[in-house]
Amino acid sequence: MKKSKIALLINNNISGNLIVSKLFPELLKLNLTPVIYILHPHVPKSAQIGKLQNFGFYDHTIGSSVLFPFLESKPTLLNEDKTPYTDIAYSYKQIADLYSTEVTHIENFNEPTEHEKVCKDKEIIGCISIRNLQIFKPHTIAAIKNSGKFLWNLHTGILPEYRGVFPQLWAMANDEKETGVTLHHVDEGIDTGPIICSERFPIDKQSSFLKIFFESHTYATSCIIKAIKSGDHKSVLEQSAQAGESNYYTFPTPKNCENWEKKGIHISNPKEIVDILSKSYSLEGSQHHQELRNALIQASAEWEQRIQRTTRTKKAA
């Protein structure tokens, strides 16, 4: 009997990759085969200014230009029995090879020719949007649901209090004691669909936003697996609407980030990121681990120097 498939709709970023790497073996244990669709949405200019550039670099650029090429240039790290480790992450290409799964690149999932492939695949029972920046259009949502498949979104914040972008960062800025992740059905609003489950965790005031953001992948995986085990994926019927105070947050401005820096809230800390990524994608104490750390340190140093030069040039002007 063939396994049912679940489509993971993601972007080519590190945060999504950490979740997918952890999710793969867990879904396979439940007799569900994950298939990967990598979407390539347009990134708005408001996400590429000021300190937010650091987020883009450390969640995307350093992955596509340094981390993933490094992993793919080395022998894949495996257990003695040649099975993948479940406590380290792999690049998307490595995942495809290790699990013999499908990886499809899509420019725009809202194009009927693209999402109809998912709708017509009878083995796919549903889709989970994970760290995906593409907003699904009403016709896309209707097509998925009319084909009898579920459509979920993993939101990296608590709903409905923190809808929109950078919810964990806004929670830090609002002096919240905790943040979290929420899995919900997709409807025509932004982060407004009925909630399936959520996971909360405390905010470490000493950590940068990106440290908290990257480390939340364990809670994200737990949330998805909990929903699958409860049987939510077997029905596309939506439950109750979101209750409670609803707030929508947009992209922080350079002024927001400047004020937060004064309060001790930092978007990124290069040392934290190097530590997290080298630990997440390698085996501590190995030559592989040290070489990866060195590559990440060099890339991080070059980026920080570039940002400093740009800042000095703007001030001089």
PDB file of C-alpha atoms in Angstrom:
ATOM      1  CA  MET A   1       0.000   0.000   0.000  1.00  0.00           C
ATOM      2  CA  LYS A   2       1.352   3.390  -1.001  1.00  0.00           C
ATOM      3  CA  LYS A   3       1.850   5.988   1.690  1.00  0.00           C
ATOM      4  CA  SER A   4      -0.229   9.137   1.598  1.00  0.00           C
ATOM      5  CA  LYS A   5       1.748  12.275   0.820  1.00  0.00           C
ATOM      6  CA  ILE A   6       1.796  15.694   2.473  1.00  0.00           C
ATOM      7  CA  ALA A   7       3.053  18.672   0.471  1.00  0.00           C
ATOM      8  CA  LEU A   8       5.376  20.995   2.396  1.00  0.00           C
ATOM      9  CA  LEU A   9       5.219  24.483   0.871  1.00  0.00           C
ATOM     10  CA  ILE A  10       8.380  26.344   1.848  1.00  0.00           C
ATOM     11  CA  ASN A  11      10.839  29.005   0.754  1.00  0.00           C
ATOM     12  CA  ASN A  12      14.572  28.457   0.368  1.00  0.00           C
ATOM     13  CA  ASN A  13      15.400  29.670   3.884  1.00  0.00           C
ATOM     14  CA  ILE A  14      17.210  28.212   6.891  1.00  0.00           C
ATOM     15  CA  SER A  15      14.323  28.546   9.345  1.00  0.00           C
ATOM     16  CA  GLY A  16      12.049  26.474   7.113  1.00  0.00           C
ATOM     17  CA  ASN A  17      14.799  23.968   6.427  1.00  0.00           C
ATOM     18  CA  LEU A  18      15.341  23.366  10.152  1.00  0.00           C
ATOM     19  CA  ILE A  19      11.648  22.526  10.544  1.00  0.00           C
ATOM     20  CA  VAL A  20      11.495  20.329   7.446  1.00  0.00           C
ATOM     21  CA  SER A  21      14.629  18.401   8.479  1.00  0.00           C
ATOM     22  CA  LYS A  22      13.097  17.604  11.859  1.00  0.00           C
ATOM     23  CA  LEU A  23       9.647  16.938  10.400  1.00  0.00           C
ATOM     24  CA  PHE A  24      10.678  14.393   7.765  1.00  0.00           C
ATOM     25  CA  PRO A  25      11.492  11.381   9.982  1.00  0.00           C
ATOM     26  CA  GLU A  26       8.508  12.134  12.231  1.00  0.00           C
ATOM     27  CA  LEU A  27       6.035  12.132   9.335  1.00  0.00           C
ATOM     28  CA  LEU A  28       7.521   8.955   7.905  1.00  0.00           C
ATOM     29  CA  LYS A  29       6.937   7.246  11.257  1.00  0.00           C
ATOM     30  CA  LEU A  30       3.255   8.107  10.806  1.00  0.00           C
ATOM     31  CA  ASN A  31       3.237   6.480   7.362  1.00  0.00           C
ATOM     32  CA  LEU A  32       3.054   9.857   5.624  1.00  0.00           C
ATOM     33  CA  THR A  33       5.487  10.777   2.853  1.00  0.00           C
ATOM     34  CA  PRO A  34       6.487  14.463   2.747  1.00  0.00           C
ATOM     35  CA  VAL A  35       7.092  16.059  -0.659  1.00  0.00           C
ATOM     36  CA  ILE A  36       8.785  19.436  -0.916  1.00  0.00           C
ATOM     37  CA  TYR A  37       7.639  22.417  -2.964  1.00  0.00           C
ATOM     38  CA  ILE A  38      10.087  25.317  -2.793  1.00  0.00           C
ATOM     39  CA  LEU A  39       8.321  28.585  -3.623  1.00  0.00           C
ATOM     40  CA  HIS A  40      10.215  31.676  -4.745  1.00  0.00           C
ATOM     41  CA  PRO A  41       8.075  34.713  -3.835  1.00  0.00           C
ATOM     42  CA  HIS A  42       9.072  38.326  -4.375  1.00  0.00           C
ATOM     43  CA  VAL A  43      10.546  39.773  -1.166  1.00  0.00           C
ATOM     44  CA  PRO A  44       9.076  43.243  -0.448  1.00  0.00           C
ATOM     45  CA  LYS A  45      11.477  46.183  -0.176  1.00  0.00           C
ATOM     46  CA  SER A  46      10.252  46.863   3.365  1.00  0.00           C
ATOM     47  CA  ALA A  47      11.876  43.567   4.375  1.00  0.00           C
ATOM     48  CA  GLN A  48      15.259  44.611   2.967  1.00  0.00           C
ATOM     49  CA  ILE A  49      16.047  47.867   4.757  1.00  0.00           C
ATOM     50  CA  GLY A  50      17.924  48.745   7.934  1.00  0.00           C
ATOM     51  CA  LYS A  51      18.527  45.982  10.468  1.00  0.00           C
ATOM     52  CA  LEU A  52      16.045  43.727   8.654  1.00  0.00           C
ATOM     53  CA  GLN A  53      18.806  43.121   6.114  1.00  0.00           C
ATOM     54  CA  ASN A  54      20.510  41.047   8.806  1.00  0.00           C
ATOM     55  CA  PHE A  55      17.459  38.808   8.995  1.00  0.00           C
ATOM     56  CA  GLY A  56      17.513  38.278   5.229  1.00  0.00           C
ATOM     57  CA  PHE A  57      21.217  37.486   5.263  1.00  0.00           C
ATOM     58  CA  TYR A  58      21.198  35.059   8.179  1.00  0.00           C
ATOM     59  CA  ASP A  59      17.948  33.288   7.277  1.00  0.00           C
ATOM     60  CA  HIS A  60      18.467  33.088   3.526  1.00  0.00           C
ATOM     61  CA  THR A  61      21.679  34.349   1.942  1.00  0.00           C
ATOM     62  CA  ILE A  62      24.160  32.599   4.227  1.00  0.00           C
ATOM     63  CA  GLY A  63      22.187  29.409   3.693  1.00  0.00           C
ATOM     64  CA  SER A  64      22.076  29.454  -0.104  1.00  0.00           C
ATOM     65  CA  SER A  65      25.615  30.815  -0.545  1.00  0.00           C
ATOM     66  CA  VAL A  66      27.559  29.132   2.290  1.00  0.00           C
ATOM     67  CA  LEU A  67      25.736  26.612   4.483  1.00  0.00           C
ATOM     68  CA  PHE A  68      23.966  24.417   1.920  1.00  0.00           C
ATOM     69  CA  PRO A  69      26.854  24.422  -0.624  1.00  0.00           C
ATOM     70  CA  PHE A  70      29.222  23.407   2.193  1.00  0.00           C
ATOM     71  CA  LEU A  71      26.994  20.511   3.273  1.00  0.00           C
ATOM     72  CA  GLU A  72      26.595  19.302  -0.299  1.00  0.00           C
ATOM     73  CA  SER A  73      30.358  19.460  -0.977  1.00  0.00           C
ATOM     74  CA  LYS A  74      31.095  17.036   1.881  1.00  0.00           C
ATOM     75  CA  PRO A  75      30.115  13.408   2.457  1.00  0.00           C
ATOM     76  CA  THR A  76      26.642  13.398   4.031  1.00  0.00           C
ATOM     77  CA  LEU A  77      26.759  12.774   7.771  1.00  0.00           C
ATOM     78  CA  LEU A  78      25.119   9.432   8.556  1.00  0.00           C
ATOM     79  CA  ASN A  79      24.808   6.908  11.359  1.00  0.00           C
ATOM     80  CA  GLU A  80      26.917   3.773  11.214  1.00  0.00           C
ATOM     81  CA  ASP A  81      23.995   1.938   9.604  1.00  0.00           C
ATOM     82  CA  LYS A  82      23.886   4.627   6.855  1.00  0.00           C
ATOM     83  CA  THR A  83      20.623   6.135   8.109  1.00  0.00           C
ATOM     84  CA  PRO A  84      20.235   9.905   8.571  1.00  0.00           C
ATOM     85  CA  TYR A  85      20.707  11.450  11.993  1.00  0.00           C
ATOM     86  CA  THR A  86      17.425  12.676  13.464  1.00  0.00           C
ATOM     87  CA  ASP A  87      19.054  15.371  15.590  1.00  0.00           C
ATOM     88  CA  ILE A  88      20.874  17.299  12.856  1.00  0.00           C
ATOM     89  CA  ALA A  89      19.524  19.109   9.808  1.00  0.00           C
ATOM     90  CA  TYR A  90      20.310  18.533   6.139  1.00  0.00           C
ATOM     91  CA  SER A  91      20.090  20.712   3.028  1.00  0.00           C
ATOM     92  CA  TYR A  92      17.026  20.280   0.810  1.00  0.00           C
ATOM     93  CA  LYS A  93      19.118  18.417  -1.772  1.00  0.00           C
ATOM     94  CA  GLN A  94      20.431  16.071   0.913  1.00  0.00           C
ATOM     95  CA  ILE A  95      16.890  15.478   2.178  1.00  0.00           C
ATOM     96  CA  ALA A  96      15.750  14.624  -1.353  1.00  0.00           C
ATOM     97  CA  ASP A  97      18.608  12.135  -1.740  1.00  0.00           C
ATOM     98  CA  LEU A  98      18.342  10.609   1.745  1.00  0.00           C
ATOM     99  CA  TYR A  99      14.604  10.035   1.642  1.00  0.00           C
ATOM    100  CA  SER A 100      14.168   9.600  -2.138  1.00  0.00           C
ATOM    101  CA  THR A 101      11.512  12.276  -2.083  1.00  0.00           C
ATOM    102  CA  GLU A 102      10.306  14.840  -4.579  1.00  0.00           C
ATOM    103  CA  VAL A 103      11.551  18.453  -4.559  1.00  0.00           C
ATOM    104  CA  THR A 104       9.806  20.852  -6.934  1.00  0.00           C
ATOM    105  CA  HIS A 105      10.695  24.516  -7.431  1.00  0.00           C
ATOM    106  CA  ILE A 106       7.717  26.811  -8.078  1.00  0.00           C
ATOM    107  CA  GLU A 107       7.892  30.493  -8.896  1.00  0.00           C
ATOM    108  CA  ASN A 108       4.267  31.272  -8.056  1.00  0.00           C
ATOM    109  CA  PHE A 109       1.970  28.729  -6.397  1.00  0.00           C
ATOM    110  CA  ASN A 110      -1.037  30.932  -7.197  1.00  0.00           C
ATOM    111  CA  GLU A 111      -0.685  30.119 -10.901  1.00  0.00           C
ATOM    112  CA  PRO A 112      -3.383  27.528 -11.698  1.00  0.00           C
ATOM    113  CA  THR A 113      -0.886  25.434 -13.661  1.00  0.00           C
ATOM    114  CA  GLU A 114       1.178  25.092 -10.465  1.00  0.00           C
ATOM    115  CA  HIS A 115      -1.323  24.445  -7.662  1.00  0.00           C
ATOM    116  CA  GLU A 116      -3.452  22.240  -9.915  1.00  0.00           C
ATOM    117  CA  LYS A 117      -0.578  19.726  -9.944  1.00  0.00           C
ATOM    118  CA  VAL A 118      -1.070  19.347  -6.188  1.00  0.00           C
ATOM    119  CA  CYS A 119      -4.862  19.240  -6.529  1.00  0.00           C
ATOM    120  CA  LYS A 120      -4.703  16.472  -9.133  1.00  0.00           C
ATOM    121  CA  ASP A 121      -2.201  14.322  -7.236  1.00  0.00           C
ATOM    122  CA  LYS A 122      -4.518  11.817  -5.547  1.00  0.00           C
ATOM    123  CA  GLU A 123      -1.788  10.683  -3.151  1.00  0.00           C
ATOM    124  CA  ILE A 124      -1.416  14.170  -1.636  1.00  0.00           C
ATOM    125  CA  ILE A 125      -3.899  14.583   1.223  1.00  0.00           C
ATOM    126  CA  GLY A 126      -2.985  18.159   2.100  1.00  0.00           C
ATOM    127  CA  CYS A 127      -0.472  21.001   2.223  1.00  0.00           C
ATOM    128  CA  ILE A 128       1.400  22.704   5.045  1.00  0.00           C
ATOM    129  CA  SER A 129       2.857  26.158   4.436  1.00  0.00           C
ATOM    130  CA  ILE A 130       6.083  26.452   6.453  1.00  0.00           C
ATOM    131  CA  ARG A 131       8.055  29.710   6.589  1.00  0.00           C
ATOM    132  CA  ASN A 132       6.525  30.545   3.232  1.00  0.00           C
ATOM    133  CA  LEU A 133       6.193  34.239   2.379  1.00  0.00           C
ATOM    134  CA  GLN A 134       3.796  33.788  -0.529  1.00  0.00           C
ATOM    135  CA  ILE A 135       0.208  34.853   0.226  1.00  0.00           C
ATOM    136  CA  PHE A 136      -2.300  32.363  -1.139  1.00  0.00           C
ATOM    137  CA  LYS A 137      -4.999  33.907  -3.345  1.00  0.00           C
ATOM    138  CA  PRO A 138      -8.691  33.009  -2.845  1.00  0.00           C
ATOM    139  CA  HIS A 139      -8.776  30.913  -6.035  1.00  0.00           C
ATOM    140  CA  THR A 140      -5.759  28.900  -4.841  1.00  0.00           C
ATOM    141  CA  ILE A 141      -7.298  28.257  -1.428  1.00  0.00           C
ATOM    142  CA  ALA A 142     -10.605  27.233  -3.019  1.00  0.00           C
ATOM    143  CA  ALA A 143      -8.878  24.911  -5.496  1.00  0.00           C
ATOM    144  CA  ILE A 144      -6.963  23.078  -2.753  1.00  0.00           C
ATOM    145  CA  LYS A 145     -10.008  22.682  -0.518  1.00  0.00           C
ATOM    146  CA  ASN A 146     -12.358  21.743  -3.378  1.00  0.00           C
ATOM    147  CA  SER A 147      -9.976  18.927  -4.255  1.00  0.00           C
ATOM    148  CA  GLY A 148     -10.582  17.522  -0.761  1.00  0.00           C
ATOM    149  CA  LYS A 149      -7.187  18.445   0.673  1.00  0.00           C
ATOM    150  CA  PHE A 150      -6.373  20.434   3.801  1.00  0.00           C
ATOM    151  CA  LEU A 151      -4.344  23.635   3.660  1.00  0.00           C
ATOM    152  CA  TRP A 152      -2.525  24.633   6.849  1.00  0.00           C
ATOM    153  CA  ASN A 153      -0.110  27.416   7.673  1.00  0.00           C
ATOM    154  CA  LEU A 154       2.556  27.358  10.362  1.00  0.00           C
ATOM    155  CA  HIS A 155       2.688  30.864  11.830  1.00  0.00           C
ATOM    156  CA  THR A 156       5.782  31.786  13.847  1.00  0.00           C
ATOM    157  CA  GLY A 157       3.845  33.627  16.520  1.00  0.00           C
ATOM    158  CA  ILE A 158       0.839  33.397  18.827  1.00  0.00           C
ATOM    159  CA  LEU A 159      -2.549  33.916  17.187  1.00  0.00           C
ATOM    160  CA  PRO A 160      -4.692  35.921  17.113  1.00  0.00           C
ATOM    161  CA  GLU A 161      -2.642  38.351  19.213  1.00  0.00           C
ATOM    162  CA  TYR A 162       0.285  38.461  16.803  1.00  0.00           C
ATOM    163  CA  ARG A 163      -0.828  38.213  13.190  1.00  0.00           C
ATOM    164  CA  GLY A 164       1.392  39.432  10.352  1.00  0.00           C
ATOM    165  CA  VAL A 165       5.171  39.479   9.963  1.00  0.00           C
ATOM    166  CA  PHE A 166       7.963  39.132  12.546  1.00  0.00           C
ATOM    167  CA  PRO A 167       5.476  38.213  15.314  1.00  0.00           C
ATOM    168  CA  GLN A 168       8.186  36.898  17.671  1.00  0.00           C
ATOM    169  CA  LEU A 169      10.192  40.109  17.250  1.00  0.00           C
ATOM    170  CA  TRP A 170       7.120  42.243  17.948  1.00  0.00           C
ATOM    171  CA  ALA A 171       6.425  40.133  21.042  1.00  0.00           C
ATOM    172  CA  MET A 172       9.951  40.908  22.272  1.00  0.00           C
ATOM    173  CA  ALA A 173       9.420  44.610  21.540  1.00  0.00           C
ATOM    174  CA  ASN A 174       6.167  44.534  23.519  1.00  0.00           C
ATOM    175  CA  ASP A 175       7.982  43.052  26.554  1.00  0.00           C
ATOM    176  CA  GLU A 176       5.999  39.814  26.397  1.00  0.00           C
ATOM    177  CA  LYS A 177       7.224  37.021  28.662  1.00  0.00           C
ATOM    178  CA  GLU A 178       6.514  34.351  26.068  1.00  0.00           C
ATOM    179  CA  THR A 179       5.988  33.811  22.363  1.00  0.00           C
ATOM    180  CA  GLY A 180       5.350  30.726  20.277  1.00  0.00           C
ATOM    181  CA  VAL A 181       4.108  29.156  17.061  1.00  0.00           C
ATOM    182  CA  THR A 182       0.579  28.484  15.792  1.00  0.00           C
ATOM    183  CA  LEU A 183      -0.742  26.019  13.237  1.00  0.00           C
ATOM    184  CA  HIS A 184      -3.975  27.130  11.588  1.00  0.00           C
ATOM    185  CA  HIS A 185      -6.224  26.529   8.607  1.00  0.00           C
ATOM    186  CA  VAL A 186      -5.681  28.939   5.724  1.00  0.00           C
ATOM    187  CA  ASP A 187      -8.574  31.192   4.799  1.00  0.00           C
ATOM    188  CA  GLU A 188      -8.771  34.366   2.708  1.00  0.00           C
ATOM    189  CA  GLY A 189      -7.485  36.601   5.515  1.00  0.00           C
ATOM    190  CA  ILE A 190      -3.903  36.890   6.707  1.00  0.00           C
ATOM    191  CA  ASP A 191      -3.316  34.559   9.679  1.00  0.00           C
ATOM    192  CA  THR A 192      -7.053  34.566  10.433  1.00  0.00           C
ATOM    193  CA  GLY A 193      -7.983  30.932   9.783  1.00  0.00           C
ATOM    194  CA  PRO A 194      -9.249  28.632  12.563  1.00  0.00           C
ATOM    195  CA  ILE A 195      -6.490  27.540  14.937  1.00  0.00           C
ATOM    196  CA  ILE A 196      -5.509  23.883  15.055  1.00  0.00           C
ATOM    197  CA  CYS A 197      -2.880  24.036  17.804  1.00  0.00           C
ATOM    198  CA  SER A 198      -0.182  26.254  19.271  1.00  0.00           C
ATOM    199  CA  GLU A 199       3.006  25.907  21.279  1.00  0.00           C
ATOM    200  CA  ARG A 200       4.244  28.597  23.658  1.00  0.00           C
ATOM    201  CA  PHE A 201       7.717  29.082  25.119  1.00  0.00           C
ATOM    202  CA  PRO A 202       9.410  31.749  27.256  1.00  0.00           C
ATOM    203  CA  ILE A 203      11.359  34.628  25.745  1.00  0.00           C
ATOM    204  CA  ASP A 204      14.994  34.728  26.818  1.00  0.00           C
ATOM    205  CA  LYS A 205      15.678  38.449  27.216  1.00  0.00           C
ATOM    206  CA  GLN A 206      19.403  37.856  26.710  1.00  0.00           C
ATOM    207  CA  SER A 207      18.953  36.273  23.276  1.00  0.00           C
ATOM    208  CA  SER A 208      18.705  37.945  19.908  1.00  0.00           C
ATOM    209  CA  PHE A 209      15.512  37.617  17.887  1.00  0.00           C
ATOM    210  CA  LEU A 210      17.143  35.261  15.375  1.00  0.00           C
ATOM    211  CA  LYS A 211      18.329  32.909  18.120  1.00  0.00           C
ATOM    212  CA  ILE A 212      14.759  32.617  19.418  1.00  0.00           C
ATOM    213  CA  PHE A 213      13.432  32.353  15.868  1.00  0.00           C
ATOM    214  CA  PHE A 214      15.782  29.550  14.800  1.00  0.00           C
ATOM    215  CA  GLU A 215      15.389  27.601  18.034  1.00  0.00           C
ATOM    216  CA  SER A 216      11.586  27.619  17.757  1.00  0.00           C
ATOM    217  CA  HIS A 217      11.777  24.891  15.070  1.00  0.00           C
ATOM    218  CA  THR A 218      11.393  22.170  17.719  1.00  0.00           C
ATOM    219  CA  TYR A 219       8.103  23.698  18.889  1.00  0.00           C
ATOM    220  CA  ALA A 220       6.949  24.072  15.274  1.00  0.00           C
ATOM    221  CA  THR A 221       7.592  20.409  14.557  1.00  0.00           C
ATOM    222  CA  SER A 222       5.848  19.369  17.762  1.00  0.00           C
ATOM    223  CA  CYS A 223       2.785  21.422  16.817  1.00  0.00           C
ATOM    224  CA  ILE A 224       2.482  19.834  13.365  1.00  0.00           C
ATOM    225  CA  ILE A 225       2.986  16.269  14.600  1.00  0.00           C
ATOM    226  CA  LYS A 226       0.481  16.818  17.401  1.00  0.00           C
ATOM    227  CA  ALA A 227      -2.111  17.945  14.845  1.00  0.00           C
ATOM    228  CA  ILE A 228      -1.427  14.965  12.584  1.00  0.00           C
ATOM    229  CA  LYS A 229      -1.706  12.486  15.449  1.00  0.00           C
ATOM    230  CA  SER A 230      -4.977  14.025  16.575  1.00  0.00           C
ATOM    231  CA  GLY A 231      -6.426  13.338  13.125  1.00  0.00           C
ATOM    232  CA  ASP A 232      -6.953  16.946  12.061  1.00  0.00           C
ATOM    233  CA  HIS A 233      -5.409  16.156   8.675  1.00  0.00           C
ATOM    234  CA  LYS A 234      -8.191  13.686   7.861  1.00  0.00           C
ATOM    235  CA  SER A 235     -10.779  16.412   7.438  1.00  0.00           C
ATOM    236  CA  VAL A 236     -10.796  19.778   5.671  1.00  0.00           C
ATOM    237  CA  LEU A 237     -13.680  20.950   7.846  1.00  0.00           C
ATOM    238  CA  GLU A 238     -12.776  24.106   9.711  1.00  0.00           C
ATOM    239  CA  GLN A 239     -13.563  24.401  13.382  1.00  0.00           C
ATOM    240  CA  SER A 240     -14.228  27.556  15.383  1.00  0.00           C
ATOM    241  CA  ALA A 241     -12.916  30.942  14.274  1.00  0.00           C
ATOM    242  CA  GLN A 242     -10.090  32.617  16.182  1.00  0.00           C
ATOM    243  CA  ALA A 243     -11.208  34.156  19.458  1.00  0.00           C
ATOM    244  CA  GLY A 244      -9.632  36.936  21.497  1.00  0.00           C
ATOM    245  CA  GLU A 245      -7.866  40.202  20.720  1.00  0.00           C
ATOM    246  CA  SER A 246      -6.491  40.271  17.187  1.00  0.00           C
ATOM    247  CA  ASN A 247      -3.533  42.451  16.227  1.00  0.00           C
ATOM    248  CA  TYR A 248      -1.845  42.695  12.839  1.00  0.00           C
ATOM    249  CA  TYR A 249       1.840  43.641  12.683  1.00  0.00           C
ATOM    250  CA  THR A 250       3.703  44.744   9.581  1.00  0.00           C
ATOM    251  CA  PHE A 251       7.423  45.121   8.829  1.00  0.00           C
ATOM    252  CA  PRO A 252       9.356  47.028  11.508  1.00  0.00           C
ATOM    253  CA  THR A 253      10.791  50.336  10.339  1.00  0.00           C
ATOM    254  CA  PRO A 254      14.479  51.279  10.695  1.00  0.00           C
ATOM    255  CA  LYS A 255      13.362  53.587  13.524  1.00  0.00           C
ATOM    256  CA  ASN A 256      11.626  50.695  15.294  1.00  0.00           C
ATOM    257  CA  CYS A 257      14.803  48.624  15.106  1.00  0.00           C
ATOM    258  CA  GLU A 258      16.943  51.537  16.278  1.00  0.00           C
ATOM    259  CA  ASN A 259      14.744  52.063  19.332  1.00  0.00           C
ATOM    260  CA  TRP A 260      14.756  48.350  20.100  1.00  0.00           C
ATOM    261  CA  GLU A 261      18.548  48.242  19.917  1.00  0.00           C
ATOM    262  CA  LYS A 262      18.623  50.896  22.652  1.00  0.00           C
ATOM    263  CA  LYS A 263      16.400  48.638  24.775  1.00  0.00           C
ATOM    264  CA  GLY A 264      18.765  45.708  24.226  1.00  0.00           C
ATOM    265  CA  ILE A 265      16.594  43.927  21.645  1.00  0.00           C
ATOM    266  CA  HIS A 266      18.806  42.818  18.782  1.00  0.00           C
ATOM    267  CA  ILE A 267      17.708  41.177  15.556  1.00  0.00           C
ATOM    268  CA  SER A 268      20.895  39.165  15.271  1.00  0.00           C
ATOM    269  CA  ASN A 269      24.071  38.226  17.094  1.00  0.00           C
ATOM    270  CA  PRO A 270      26.663  36.704  14.715  1.00  0.00           C
ATOM    271  CA  LYS A 271      28.224  34.467  17.369  1.00  0.00           C
ATOM    272  CA  GLU A 272      24.833  33.051  18.387  1.00  0.00           C
ATOM    273  CA  ILE A 273      23.968  32.290  14.774  1.00  0.00           C
ATOM    274  CA  VAL A 274      27.297  30.578  14.054  1.00  0.00           C
ATOM    275  CA  ASP A 275      26.841  28.470  17.199  1.00  0.00           C
ATOM    276  CA  ILE A 276      23.257  27.493  16.322  1.00  0.00           C
ATOM    277  CA  LEU A 277      23.909  26.654  12.675  1.00  0.00           C
ATOM    278  CA  SER A 278      27.131  24.721  13.222  1.00  0.00           C
ATOM    279  CA  LYS A 279      25.451  22.708  15.981  1.00  0.00           C
ATOM    280  CA  SER A 280      22.249  22.160  13.986  1.00  0.00           C
ATOM    281  CA  TYR A 281      23.945  20.987  10.788  1.00  0.00           C
ATOM    282  CA  SER A 282      26.979  19.099  12.060  1.00  0.00           C
ATOM    283  CA  LEU A 283      28.398  16.847  14.756  1.00  0.00           C
ATOM    284  CA  GLU A 284      30.196  18.752  17.491  1.00  0.00           C
ATOM    285  CA  GLY A 285      33.852  17.840  17.860  1.00  0.00           C
ATOM    286  CA  SER A 286      34.230  16.629  14.279  1.00  0.00           C
ATOM    287  CA  GLN A 287      36.395  18.125  11.528  1.00  0.00           C
ATOM    288  CA  HIS A 288      33.181  18.714   9.589  1.00  0.00           C
ATOM    289  CA  HIS A 289      31.882  20.832  12.473  1.00  0.00           C
ATOM    290  CA  GLN A 290      35.030  22.944  12.709  1.00  0.00           C
ATOM    291  CA  GLU A 291      35.204  23.526   8.950  1.00  0.00           C
ATOM    292  CA  LEU A 292      31.552  24.539   8.888  1.00  0.00           C
ATOM    293  CA  ARG A 293      32.075  26.940  11.792  1.00  0.00           C
ATOM    294  CA  ASN A 294      35.034  28.516  10.008  1.00  0.00           C
ATOM    295  CA  ALA A 295      33.031  28.993   6.810  1.00  0.00           C
ATOM    296  CA  LEU A 296      30.120  30.558   8.723  1.00  0.00           C
ATOM    297  CA  ILE A 297      32.420  32.806  10.764  1.00  0.00           C
ATOM    298  CA  GLN A 298      34.106  34.093   7.614  1.00  0.00           C
ATOM    299  CA  ALA A 299      30.807  34.754   5.839  1.00  0.00           C
ATOM    300  CA  SER A 300      29.388  36.450   8.926  1.00  0.00           C
ATOM    301  CA  ALA A 301      32.465  38.669   9.360  1.00  0.00           C
ATOM    302  CA  GLU A 302      32.363  39.738   5.716  1.00  0.00           C
ATOM    303  CA  TRP A 303      28.668  40.589   6.001  1.00  0.00           C
ATOM    304  CA  GLU A 304      29.082  42.599   9.212  1.00  0.00           C
ATOM    305  CA  GLN A 305      32.000  44.541   7.673  1.00  0.00           C
ATOM    306  CA  ARG A 306      29.896  45.283   4.611  1.00  0.00           C
ATOM    307  CA  ILE A 307      27.053  46.592   6.754  1.00  0.00           C
ATOM    308  CA  GLN A 308      29.464  48.779   8.752  1.00  0.00           C
ATOM    309  CA  ARG A 309      30.913  50.265   5.550  1.00  0.00           C
ATOM    310  CA  THR A 310      27.438  50.970   4.205  1.00  0.00           C
ATOM    311  CA  THR A 311      26.417  52.629   7.490  1.00  0.00           C
ATOM    312  CA  ARG A 312      29.524  54.832   7.530  1.00  0.00           C
ATOM    313  CA  THR A 313      28.949  55.849   3.895  1.00  0.00           C
ATOM    314  CA  LYS A 314      25.347  56.860   4.627  1.00  0.00           C
ATOM    315  CA  LYS A 315      26.374  58.899   7.658  1.00  0.00           C
ATOM    316  CA  ALA A 316      29.118  60.633   5.691  1.00  0.00           C
ATOM    317  CA  ALA A 317      26.611  61.547   2.978  1.00  0.00           C
TER     318      ALA A 317
END
